[in-house]
Coordinates of C-alpha atoms in Angstrom, one line a residue:
Chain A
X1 CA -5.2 -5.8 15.4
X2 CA -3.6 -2.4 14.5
X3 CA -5.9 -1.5 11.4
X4 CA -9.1 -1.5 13.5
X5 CA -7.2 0.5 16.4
X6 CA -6.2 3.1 13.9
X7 CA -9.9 3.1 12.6
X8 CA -11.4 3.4 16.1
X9 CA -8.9 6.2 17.2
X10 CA -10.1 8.1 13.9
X11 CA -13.7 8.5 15.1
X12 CA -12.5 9.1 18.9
X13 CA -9.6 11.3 18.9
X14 CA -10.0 15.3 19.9
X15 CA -9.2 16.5 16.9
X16 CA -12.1 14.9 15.3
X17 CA -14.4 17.5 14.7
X18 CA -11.7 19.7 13.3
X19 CA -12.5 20.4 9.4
X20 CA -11.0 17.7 7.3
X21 CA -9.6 20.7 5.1
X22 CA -7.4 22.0 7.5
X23 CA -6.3 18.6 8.6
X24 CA -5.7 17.3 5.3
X25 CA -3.7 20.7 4.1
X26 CA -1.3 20.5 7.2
X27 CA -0.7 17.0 6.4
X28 CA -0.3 17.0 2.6
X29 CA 1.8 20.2 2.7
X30 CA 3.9 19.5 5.0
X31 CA 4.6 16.0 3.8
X32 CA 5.6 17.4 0.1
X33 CA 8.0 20.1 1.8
X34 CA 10.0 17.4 4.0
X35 CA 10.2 15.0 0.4
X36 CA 11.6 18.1 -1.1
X37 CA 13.8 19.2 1.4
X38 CA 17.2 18.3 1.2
X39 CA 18.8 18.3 4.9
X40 CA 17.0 16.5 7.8
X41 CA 16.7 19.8 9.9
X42 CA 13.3 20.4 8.3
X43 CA 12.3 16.8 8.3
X44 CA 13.2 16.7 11.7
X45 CA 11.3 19.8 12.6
X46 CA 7.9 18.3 10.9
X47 CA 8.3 15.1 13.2
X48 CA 8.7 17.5 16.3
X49 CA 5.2 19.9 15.2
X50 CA 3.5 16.5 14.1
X51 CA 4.1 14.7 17.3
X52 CA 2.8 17.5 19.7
X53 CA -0.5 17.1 17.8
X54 CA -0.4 13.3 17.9
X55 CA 0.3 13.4 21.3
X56 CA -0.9 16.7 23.1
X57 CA -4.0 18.1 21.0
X58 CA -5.3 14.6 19.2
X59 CA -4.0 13.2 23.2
X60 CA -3.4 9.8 21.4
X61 CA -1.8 7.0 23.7
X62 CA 1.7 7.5 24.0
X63 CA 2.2 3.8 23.5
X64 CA -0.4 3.1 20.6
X65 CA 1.9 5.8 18.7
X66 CA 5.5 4.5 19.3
X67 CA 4.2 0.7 18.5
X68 CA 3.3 2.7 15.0
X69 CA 6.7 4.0 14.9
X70 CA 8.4 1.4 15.3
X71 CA 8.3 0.1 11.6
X72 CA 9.3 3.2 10.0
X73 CA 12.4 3.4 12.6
X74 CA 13.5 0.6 11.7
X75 CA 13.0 1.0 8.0
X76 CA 15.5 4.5 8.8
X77 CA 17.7 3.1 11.1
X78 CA 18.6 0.4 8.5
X79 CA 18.9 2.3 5.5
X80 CA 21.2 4.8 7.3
X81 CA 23.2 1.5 8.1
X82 CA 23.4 0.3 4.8
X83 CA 23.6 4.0 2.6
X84 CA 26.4 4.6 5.5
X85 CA 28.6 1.6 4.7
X86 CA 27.9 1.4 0.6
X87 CA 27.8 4.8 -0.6
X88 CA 30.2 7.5 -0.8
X89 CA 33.8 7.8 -2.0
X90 CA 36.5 5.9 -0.5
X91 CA 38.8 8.3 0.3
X92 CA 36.3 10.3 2.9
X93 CA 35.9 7.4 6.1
X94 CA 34.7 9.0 8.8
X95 CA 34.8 5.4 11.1
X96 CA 35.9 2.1 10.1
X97 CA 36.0 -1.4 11.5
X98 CA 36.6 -4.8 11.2
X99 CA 34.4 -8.5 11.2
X100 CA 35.2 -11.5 10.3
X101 CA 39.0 -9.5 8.8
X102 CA 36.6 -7.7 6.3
X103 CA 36.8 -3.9 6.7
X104 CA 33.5 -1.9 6.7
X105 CA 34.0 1.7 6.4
X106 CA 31.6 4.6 7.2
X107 CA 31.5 7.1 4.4
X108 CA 30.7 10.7 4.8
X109 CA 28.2 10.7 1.8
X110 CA 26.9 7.7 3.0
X111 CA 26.2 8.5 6.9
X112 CA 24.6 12.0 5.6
X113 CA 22.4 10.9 2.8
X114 CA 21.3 7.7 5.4
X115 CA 20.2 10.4 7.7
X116 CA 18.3 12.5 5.6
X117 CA 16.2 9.8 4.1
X118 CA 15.6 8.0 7.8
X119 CA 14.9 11.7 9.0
X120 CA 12.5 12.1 6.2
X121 CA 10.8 8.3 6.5
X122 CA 10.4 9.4 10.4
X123 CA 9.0 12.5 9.5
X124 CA 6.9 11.7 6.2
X125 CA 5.5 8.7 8.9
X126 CA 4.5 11.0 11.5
X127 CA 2.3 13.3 9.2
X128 CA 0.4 10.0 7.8
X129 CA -0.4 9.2 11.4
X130 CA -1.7 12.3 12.2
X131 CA -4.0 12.4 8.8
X132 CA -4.8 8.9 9.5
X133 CA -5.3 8.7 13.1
X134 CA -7.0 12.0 13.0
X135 CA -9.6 11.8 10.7
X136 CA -11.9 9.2 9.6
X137 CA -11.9 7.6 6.3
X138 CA -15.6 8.6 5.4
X139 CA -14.5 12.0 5.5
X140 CA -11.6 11.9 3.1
X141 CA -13.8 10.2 0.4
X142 CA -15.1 13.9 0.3
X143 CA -11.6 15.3 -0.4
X144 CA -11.5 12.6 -3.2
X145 CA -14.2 13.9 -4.8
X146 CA -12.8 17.5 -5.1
X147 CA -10.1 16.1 -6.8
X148 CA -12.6 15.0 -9.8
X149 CA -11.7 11.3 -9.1
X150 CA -14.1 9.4 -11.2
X151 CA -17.2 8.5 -9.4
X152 CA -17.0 4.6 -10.2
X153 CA -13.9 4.9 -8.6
X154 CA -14.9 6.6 -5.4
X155 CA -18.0 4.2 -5.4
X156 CA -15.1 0.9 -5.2
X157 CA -13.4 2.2 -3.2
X158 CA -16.2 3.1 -0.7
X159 CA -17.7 -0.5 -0.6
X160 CA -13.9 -1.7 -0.6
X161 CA -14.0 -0.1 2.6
X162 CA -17.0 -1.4 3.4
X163 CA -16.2 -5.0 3.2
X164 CA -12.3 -4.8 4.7
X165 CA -13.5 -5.1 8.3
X166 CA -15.9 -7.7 7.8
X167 CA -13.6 -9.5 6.1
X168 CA -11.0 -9.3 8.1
X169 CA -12.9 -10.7 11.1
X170 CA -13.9 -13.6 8.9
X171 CA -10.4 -14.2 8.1
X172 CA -9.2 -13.9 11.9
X173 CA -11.6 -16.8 12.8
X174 CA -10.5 -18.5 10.1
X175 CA -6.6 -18.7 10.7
X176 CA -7.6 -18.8 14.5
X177 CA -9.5 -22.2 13.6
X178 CA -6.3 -23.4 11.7
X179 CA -3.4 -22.6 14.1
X180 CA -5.8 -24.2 16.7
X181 CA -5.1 -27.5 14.5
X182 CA -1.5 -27.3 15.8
X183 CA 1.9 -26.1 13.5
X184 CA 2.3 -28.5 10.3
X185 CA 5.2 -28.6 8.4
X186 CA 6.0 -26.1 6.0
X187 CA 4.3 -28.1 2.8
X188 CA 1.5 -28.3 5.6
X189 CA 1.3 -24.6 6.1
X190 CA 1.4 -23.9 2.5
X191 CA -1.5 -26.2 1.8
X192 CA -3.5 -24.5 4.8
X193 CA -2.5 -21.0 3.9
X194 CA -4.3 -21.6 0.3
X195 CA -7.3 -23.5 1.4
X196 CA -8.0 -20.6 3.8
X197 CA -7.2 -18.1 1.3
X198 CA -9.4 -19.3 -1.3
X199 CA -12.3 -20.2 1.4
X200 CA -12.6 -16.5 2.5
X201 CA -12.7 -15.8 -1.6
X202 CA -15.2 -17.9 -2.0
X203 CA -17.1 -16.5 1.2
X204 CA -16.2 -12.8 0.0
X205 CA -17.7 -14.1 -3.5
X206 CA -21.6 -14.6 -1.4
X207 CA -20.9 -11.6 0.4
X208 CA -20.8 -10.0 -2.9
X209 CA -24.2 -11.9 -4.3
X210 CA -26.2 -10.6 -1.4
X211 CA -24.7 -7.0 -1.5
X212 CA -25.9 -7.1 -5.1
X213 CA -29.4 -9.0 -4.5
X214 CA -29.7 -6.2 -1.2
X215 CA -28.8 -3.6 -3.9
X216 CA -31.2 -4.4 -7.1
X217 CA -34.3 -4.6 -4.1
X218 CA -33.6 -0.6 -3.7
X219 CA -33.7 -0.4 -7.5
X220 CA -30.0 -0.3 -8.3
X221 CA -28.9 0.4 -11.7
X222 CA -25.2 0.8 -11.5
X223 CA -25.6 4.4 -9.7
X224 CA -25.9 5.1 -6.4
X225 CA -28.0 8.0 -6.6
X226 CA -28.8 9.6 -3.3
X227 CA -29.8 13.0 -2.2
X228 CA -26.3 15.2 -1.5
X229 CA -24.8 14.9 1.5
X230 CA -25.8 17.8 3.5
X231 CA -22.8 18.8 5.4
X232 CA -22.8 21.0 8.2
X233 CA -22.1 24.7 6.8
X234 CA -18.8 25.1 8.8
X235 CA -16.2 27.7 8.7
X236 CA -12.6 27.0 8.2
X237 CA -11.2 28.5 11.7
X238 CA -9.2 31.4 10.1
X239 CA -6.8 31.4 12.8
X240 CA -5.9 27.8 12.3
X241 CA -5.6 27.8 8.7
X242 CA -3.1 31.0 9.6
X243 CA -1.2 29.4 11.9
X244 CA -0.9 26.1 9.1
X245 CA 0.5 28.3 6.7
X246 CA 2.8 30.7 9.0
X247 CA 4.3 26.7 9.9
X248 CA 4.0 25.5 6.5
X249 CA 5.9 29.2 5.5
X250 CA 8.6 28.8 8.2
X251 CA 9.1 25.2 7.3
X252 CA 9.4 26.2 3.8
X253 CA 12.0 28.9 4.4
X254 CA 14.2 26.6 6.6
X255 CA 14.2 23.8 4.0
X256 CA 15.7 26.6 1.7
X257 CA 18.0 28.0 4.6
X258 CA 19.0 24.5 4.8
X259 CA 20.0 23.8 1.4
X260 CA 23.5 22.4 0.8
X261 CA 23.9 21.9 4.6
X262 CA 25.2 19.1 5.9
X263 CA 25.4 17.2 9.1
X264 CA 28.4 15.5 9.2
Chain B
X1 CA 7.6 -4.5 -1.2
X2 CA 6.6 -1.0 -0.6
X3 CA 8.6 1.9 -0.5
X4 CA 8.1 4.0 3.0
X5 CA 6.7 7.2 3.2
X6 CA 8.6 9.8 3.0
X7 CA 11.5 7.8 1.5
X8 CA 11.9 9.1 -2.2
X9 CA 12.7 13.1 -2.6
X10 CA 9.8 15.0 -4.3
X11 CA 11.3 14.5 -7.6
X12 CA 10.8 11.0 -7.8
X13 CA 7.3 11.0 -6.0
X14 CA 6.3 13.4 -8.9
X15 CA 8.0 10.9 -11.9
X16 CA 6.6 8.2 -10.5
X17 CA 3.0 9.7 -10.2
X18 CA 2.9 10.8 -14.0
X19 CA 4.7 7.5 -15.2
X20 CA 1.1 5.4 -13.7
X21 CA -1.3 7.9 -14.6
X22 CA -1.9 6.5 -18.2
X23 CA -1.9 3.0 -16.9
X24 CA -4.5 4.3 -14.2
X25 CA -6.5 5.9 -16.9
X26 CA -7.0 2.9 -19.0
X27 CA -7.7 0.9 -15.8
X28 CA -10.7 3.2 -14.8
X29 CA -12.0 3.1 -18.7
X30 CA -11.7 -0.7 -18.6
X31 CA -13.8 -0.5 -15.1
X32 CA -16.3 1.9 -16.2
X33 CA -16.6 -0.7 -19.6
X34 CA -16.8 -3.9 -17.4
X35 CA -19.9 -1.8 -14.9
X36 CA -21.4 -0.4 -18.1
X37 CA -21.9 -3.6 -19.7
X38 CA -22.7 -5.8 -16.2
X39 CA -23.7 -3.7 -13.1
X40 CA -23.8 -6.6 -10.9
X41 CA -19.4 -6.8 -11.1
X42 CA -19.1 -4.1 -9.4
X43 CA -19.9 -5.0 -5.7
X44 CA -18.0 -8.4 -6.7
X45 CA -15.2 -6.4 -7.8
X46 CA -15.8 -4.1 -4.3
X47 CA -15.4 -7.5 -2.2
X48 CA -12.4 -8.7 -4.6
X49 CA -10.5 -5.5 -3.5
X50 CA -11.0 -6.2 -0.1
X51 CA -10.3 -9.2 -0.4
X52 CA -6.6 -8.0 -1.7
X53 CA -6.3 -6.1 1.7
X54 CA -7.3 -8.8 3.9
X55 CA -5.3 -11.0 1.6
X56 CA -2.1 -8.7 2.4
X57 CA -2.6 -8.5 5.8
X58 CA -2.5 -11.9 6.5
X59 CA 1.3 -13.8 7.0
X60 CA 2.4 -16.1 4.5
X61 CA 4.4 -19.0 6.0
X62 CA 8.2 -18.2 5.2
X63 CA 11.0 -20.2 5.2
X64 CA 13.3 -17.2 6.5
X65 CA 11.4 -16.3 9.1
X66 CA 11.0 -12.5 8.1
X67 CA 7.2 -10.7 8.0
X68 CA 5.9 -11.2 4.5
X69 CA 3.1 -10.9 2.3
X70 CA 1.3 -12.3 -0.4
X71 CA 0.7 -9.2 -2.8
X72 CA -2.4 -11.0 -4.8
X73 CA -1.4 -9.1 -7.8
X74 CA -1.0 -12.4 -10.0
X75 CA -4.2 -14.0 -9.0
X76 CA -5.8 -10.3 -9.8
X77 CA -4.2 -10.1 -12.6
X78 CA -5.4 -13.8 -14.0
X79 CA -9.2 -12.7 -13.4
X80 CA -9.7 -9.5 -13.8
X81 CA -6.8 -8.5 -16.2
X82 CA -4.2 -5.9 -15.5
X83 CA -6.0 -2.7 -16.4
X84 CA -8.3 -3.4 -13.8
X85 CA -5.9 -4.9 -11.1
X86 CA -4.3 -1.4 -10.8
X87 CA -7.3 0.6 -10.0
X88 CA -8.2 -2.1 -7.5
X89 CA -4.6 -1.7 -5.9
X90 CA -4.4 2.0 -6.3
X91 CA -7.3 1.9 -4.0
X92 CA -5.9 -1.1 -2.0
X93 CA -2.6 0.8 -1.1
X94 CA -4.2 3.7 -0.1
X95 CA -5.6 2.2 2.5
X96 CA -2.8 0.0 3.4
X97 CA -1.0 3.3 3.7
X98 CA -3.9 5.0 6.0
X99 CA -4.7 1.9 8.1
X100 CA -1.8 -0.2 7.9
X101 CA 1.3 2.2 7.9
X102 CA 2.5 0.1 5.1
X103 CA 3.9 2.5 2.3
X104 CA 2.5 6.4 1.7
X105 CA 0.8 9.2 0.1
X106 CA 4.3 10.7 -1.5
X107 CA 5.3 7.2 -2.7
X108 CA 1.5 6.0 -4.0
X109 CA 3.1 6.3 -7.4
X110 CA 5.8 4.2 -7.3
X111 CA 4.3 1.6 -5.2
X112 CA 1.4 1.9 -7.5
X113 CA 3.8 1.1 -10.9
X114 CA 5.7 -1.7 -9.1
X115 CA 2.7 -3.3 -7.4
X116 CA -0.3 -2.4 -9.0
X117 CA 1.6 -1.7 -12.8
X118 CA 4.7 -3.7 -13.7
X119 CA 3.5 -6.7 -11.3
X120 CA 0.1 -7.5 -12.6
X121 CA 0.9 -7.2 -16.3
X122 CA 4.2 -9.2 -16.3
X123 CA 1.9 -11.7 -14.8
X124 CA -1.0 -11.4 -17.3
X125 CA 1.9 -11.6 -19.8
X126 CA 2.9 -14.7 -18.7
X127 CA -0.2 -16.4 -17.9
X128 CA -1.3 -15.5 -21.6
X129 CA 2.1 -16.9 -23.5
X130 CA 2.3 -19.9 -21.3
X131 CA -1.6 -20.9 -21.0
X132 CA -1.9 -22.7 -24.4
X133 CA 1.7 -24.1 -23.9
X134 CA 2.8 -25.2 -20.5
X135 CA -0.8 -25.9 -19.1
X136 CA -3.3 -24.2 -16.4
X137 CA -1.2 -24.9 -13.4
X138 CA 2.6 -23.9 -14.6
X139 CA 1.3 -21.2 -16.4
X140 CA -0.7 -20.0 -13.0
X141 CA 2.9 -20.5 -11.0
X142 CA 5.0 -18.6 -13.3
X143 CA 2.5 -15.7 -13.1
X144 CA 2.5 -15.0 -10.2
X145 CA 6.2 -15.8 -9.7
X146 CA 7.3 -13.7 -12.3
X147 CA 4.6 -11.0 -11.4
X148 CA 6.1 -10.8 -8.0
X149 CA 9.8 -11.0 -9.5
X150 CA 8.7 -8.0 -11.3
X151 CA 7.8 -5.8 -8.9
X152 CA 10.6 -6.5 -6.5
X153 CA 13.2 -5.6 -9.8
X154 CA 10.7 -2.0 -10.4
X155 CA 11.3 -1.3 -6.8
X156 CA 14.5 -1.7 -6.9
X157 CA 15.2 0.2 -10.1
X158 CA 13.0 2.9 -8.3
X159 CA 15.2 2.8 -5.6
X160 CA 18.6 3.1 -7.3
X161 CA 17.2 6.3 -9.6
X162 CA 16.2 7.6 -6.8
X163 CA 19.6 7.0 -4.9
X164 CA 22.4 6.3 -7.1
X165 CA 25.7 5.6 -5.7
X166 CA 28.5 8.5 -6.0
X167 CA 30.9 5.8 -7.3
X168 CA 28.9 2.8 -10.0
X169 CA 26.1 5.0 -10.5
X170 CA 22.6 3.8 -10.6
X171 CA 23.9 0.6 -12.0
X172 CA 26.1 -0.5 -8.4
X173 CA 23.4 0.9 -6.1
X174 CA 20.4 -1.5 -8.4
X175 CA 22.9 -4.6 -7.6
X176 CA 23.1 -3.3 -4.4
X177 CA 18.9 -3.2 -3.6
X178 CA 18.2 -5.7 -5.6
X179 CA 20.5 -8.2 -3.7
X180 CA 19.7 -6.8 -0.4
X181 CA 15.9 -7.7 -1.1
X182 CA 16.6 -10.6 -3.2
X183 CA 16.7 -12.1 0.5
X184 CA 14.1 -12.3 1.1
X185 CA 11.9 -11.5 -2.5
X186 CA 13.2 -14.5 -4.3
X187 CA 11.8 -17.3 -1.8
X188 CA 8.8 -15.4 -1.2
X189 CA 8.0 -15.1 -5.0
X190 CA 8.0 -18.8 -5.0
X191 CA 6.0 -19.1 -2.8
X192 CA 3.1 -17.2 -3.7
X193 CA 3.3 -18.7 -7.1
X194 CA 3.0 -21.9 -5.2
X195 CA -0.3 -20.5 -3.2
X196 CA -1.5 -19.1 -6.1
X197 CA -1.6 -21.9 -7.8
X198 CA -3.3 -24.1 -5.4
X199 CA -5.9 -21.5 -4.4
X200 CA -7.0 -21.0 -7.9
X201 CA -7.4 -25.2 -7.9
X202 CA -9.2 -25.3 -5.1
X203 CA -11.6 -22.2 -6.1
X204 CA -12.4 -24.0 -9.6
X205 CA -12.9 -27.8 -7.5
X206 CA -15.1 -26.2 -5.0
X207 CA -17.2 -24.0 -7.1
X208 CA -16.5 -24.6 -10.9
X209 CA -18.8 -21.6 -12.0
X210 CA -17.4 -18.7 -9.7
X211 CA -15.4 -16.5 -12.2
X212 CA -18.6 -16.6 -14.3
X213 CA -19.8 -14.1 -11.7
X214 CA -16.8 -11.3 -12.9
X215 CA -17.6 -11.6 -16.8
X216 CA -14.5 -10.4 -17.2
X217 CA -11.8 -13.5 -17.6
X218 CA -11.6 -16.1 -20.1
X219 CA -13.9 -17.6 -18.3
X220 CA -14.5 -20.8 -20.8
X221 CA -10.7 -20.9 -20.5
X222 CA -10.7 -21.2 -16.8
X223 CA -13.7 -23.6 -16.6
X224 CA -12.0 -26.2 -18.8
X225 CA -8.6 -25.9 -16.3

């Protein structure tokens, strides 16, 4: 299953140990510049810079990362289908042909807005991966807490966390159990999808019992107070926070080169 | 029905950010309420949440064949109420987004008003109007029906701001999304009212007194359904 493959990689790649600063700034920054940019040169330039990482200094499988692209490639290569053939004025066809005697026309607007946006989905994807298959999930808790998210919030969302993989086994033996029961029909299917659905509630509901029975024996009283986390006094490499920002600058100055231009 | 990253220009990411922060805000003072008062909800709501992921990540059966999900935000939305359904899901998508590739850090906001806003309070809405009238198990259906009708309409209307046809407007290019997902969204909705309904039934045969452990939903209400 691909969430547990993207959670492994997270604690095995090289670029592990890198701060989770550095990594989350390169990610977050150059997502927000290829949203705002409005030609897919940038866009296309982020997927480039973002894929060398994936792929040369994180050195995750080639293949693990184009089964992960696959969904936002498709979610680009059919919104440039359908922006292409619905939007645009009908005096500006760039390509037009014929099914079933109905005439579909390619429109300029269309074909170029269609490209920016699956340019940007590509590119957009490709930084998510690297923040997600870069760094693990514990650590970006931290950054939440910088941003002055309420601690009841954080706390959720760490025992969320928590309980997702263990759940989702329990729910893999579960539907394995049922499809080894053979295919119904569909009323069948329906009925089996809701009996397992509300059986892994139920099971998720003692899960919950004991985590609070396991919690009140350590004294819990709706806090989790513990000593602070002592992290390791590291230095942000200066040269790589440089080199983020002379990309994020050049990136930056392209989208703006790049303004009004358009591809086709 | 989530929006991909990178999908909407900055603009919209930024709108539809500040458009769910005062639902988000009431969601987290309705969670720090429902802890205050009984400390022992909180690792149930923990397991509900992930319970939503592992909920999402499993396939619904579908008639047309295409990959789809149930989005829980009805059922949520029946027991814990809306305001706290959307912190749940805010917290939900951000990991489907991390560990799932589903959705993204630019578009949290919309998917977070469509999915984790408009959905689970259209159905709370409904659930509330039609209880008293239509009985537990239609008013169940048409929750989470309608919730899921709800937030396939918001992301459509999200998607036609965000692109709206040079000729027609925003108007033309919302017929055009919403029939384009109506596909598949219609049928789907169905049937997650359907399995909402019937997993609720079976939660309240098999264990009669299990939403006495959130102390948050009506709970004499659901006990007498």
């Amino acid at each position: 299953m691909i969430h547990s493959t993207i959670d492994t990689i997270a604690h095995t790649n090289r670029l592990r140990h890198i701060d989770t600063r550095l990594k989350v700034i390169f990610a977050i920054t150059t997502l927000l510049i290829t949203v705002a940019s409005t030609s897919p040169i940038p866009p296309l330039l982020a997927f480039i810079i973002a894929t060398i990482l994936i792929l040369f200094a994180a050195k995750i499988k080639l293949r693990t990362y184009l089964l992960l692209l696959l969904t936002p490639l498709f979610f680009g290569l059919v919104s440039l289908l359908l922006m292409s053939l619905f939007f645009g004025y009908a005096d500006s066809p760039l390509y037009s042909f014929e099914i079933l005697s109905h005439t579909f026309v390619v429109q300029k607007e269309g074909a170029n807005m269609g490209l920016l946006v699956a340019s940007r989905t590509l590119a957009g994807s490709a930084c998510l991966f690297f923040l997600a298959l870069t760094t693990p999930m514990t650590e970006l808790f931290t950054g939440l807490r910088w941003l002055r998210i309420p601690e009841v919030v954080i706390e959720l969302a760490m025992m969320i966390y928590r309980y997702i993989f263990l759940l989702l086994e329990e729910a893999e033996r579960m539907w394995l159990a049922s499809q080894m029961r053979g295919e119904g029909s569909f009323r069948t299917k329906i009925e089996v999808f809701s009996m397992l659905a509300s059986t892994l509630f139920l099971r998720t509901i003692y899960q919950g019992e004991k985590l609070f029975v396991a919690m009140n024996s350590r004294c819990y009283d709706g806090e989790t107070n513990s000593l602070a986390y002592q992290e390791k006094k590291t230095k942000i490499s200066i040269t790589a926070l440089f080199a983020i920002l002379l990309f994020e600058a050049v990136l930056a100055f392209v989208t703006i080169l790049t303004r009004n231009m358009v591809l086709i | 029905m989530h929006i991909m990253e990178g999908y909407l220009p900055l603009i919209w990411c930024i709108f539809w950010y500040a458009v769910s922060a005062p639902f988000i805000v009431y969601g987290v003072w309705r969670l720090k309420k429902v802890v205050n008062e009984h400390p022992e909800s909180k690792p149930m709501l923990a397991v509900a949440g992930a319970f939503a992921f592992v909920l999402s990540s499993l396939k619904m059966p579908s008639v047309t064949g295409s990959c789809s999900h149930p989005t829980g935000t009805g059922f949520g939305a029946i027991i814990f109420g809306p305001g706290i359904t959307s912190v749940i899901s805010i917290i939900v998508l951000l990991y489907q987004a991390l560990l799932l590739a589903h959705g993204g850090i630019t578009t949290l906001g919309a998917n977070v008003f469509s999915m984790g806003i408009a959905g689970p309070f259209v159905a709370y809405l409904a659930y509330k109007t039609l209880r008293g009238i239509a009985g537990f198990n239609i008013a169940v259906f048409a929750a989470a029906t309608l919730g899921d009708l709800a937030t396939y309409v918001t992301t459509s209307i999200q998607l036609a701001l965000a692109f709206p046809a040079p000729v027609g407007g925003i108007m033309r290019s919302f017929l055009g999304f919403s029939c384009i997902f109506a596909i598949t969204q219609v049928p789907l909705a169905l049937i997650e009212g359907l399995v909402t309904m019937l997993l609720l039934r079976y939660l309240l045969a098999l264990k009669p007194d299990v939403f006495s452990a959130f102390h948050i939903s009506d709970k004499s209400k659901l006990a007498e359904a």
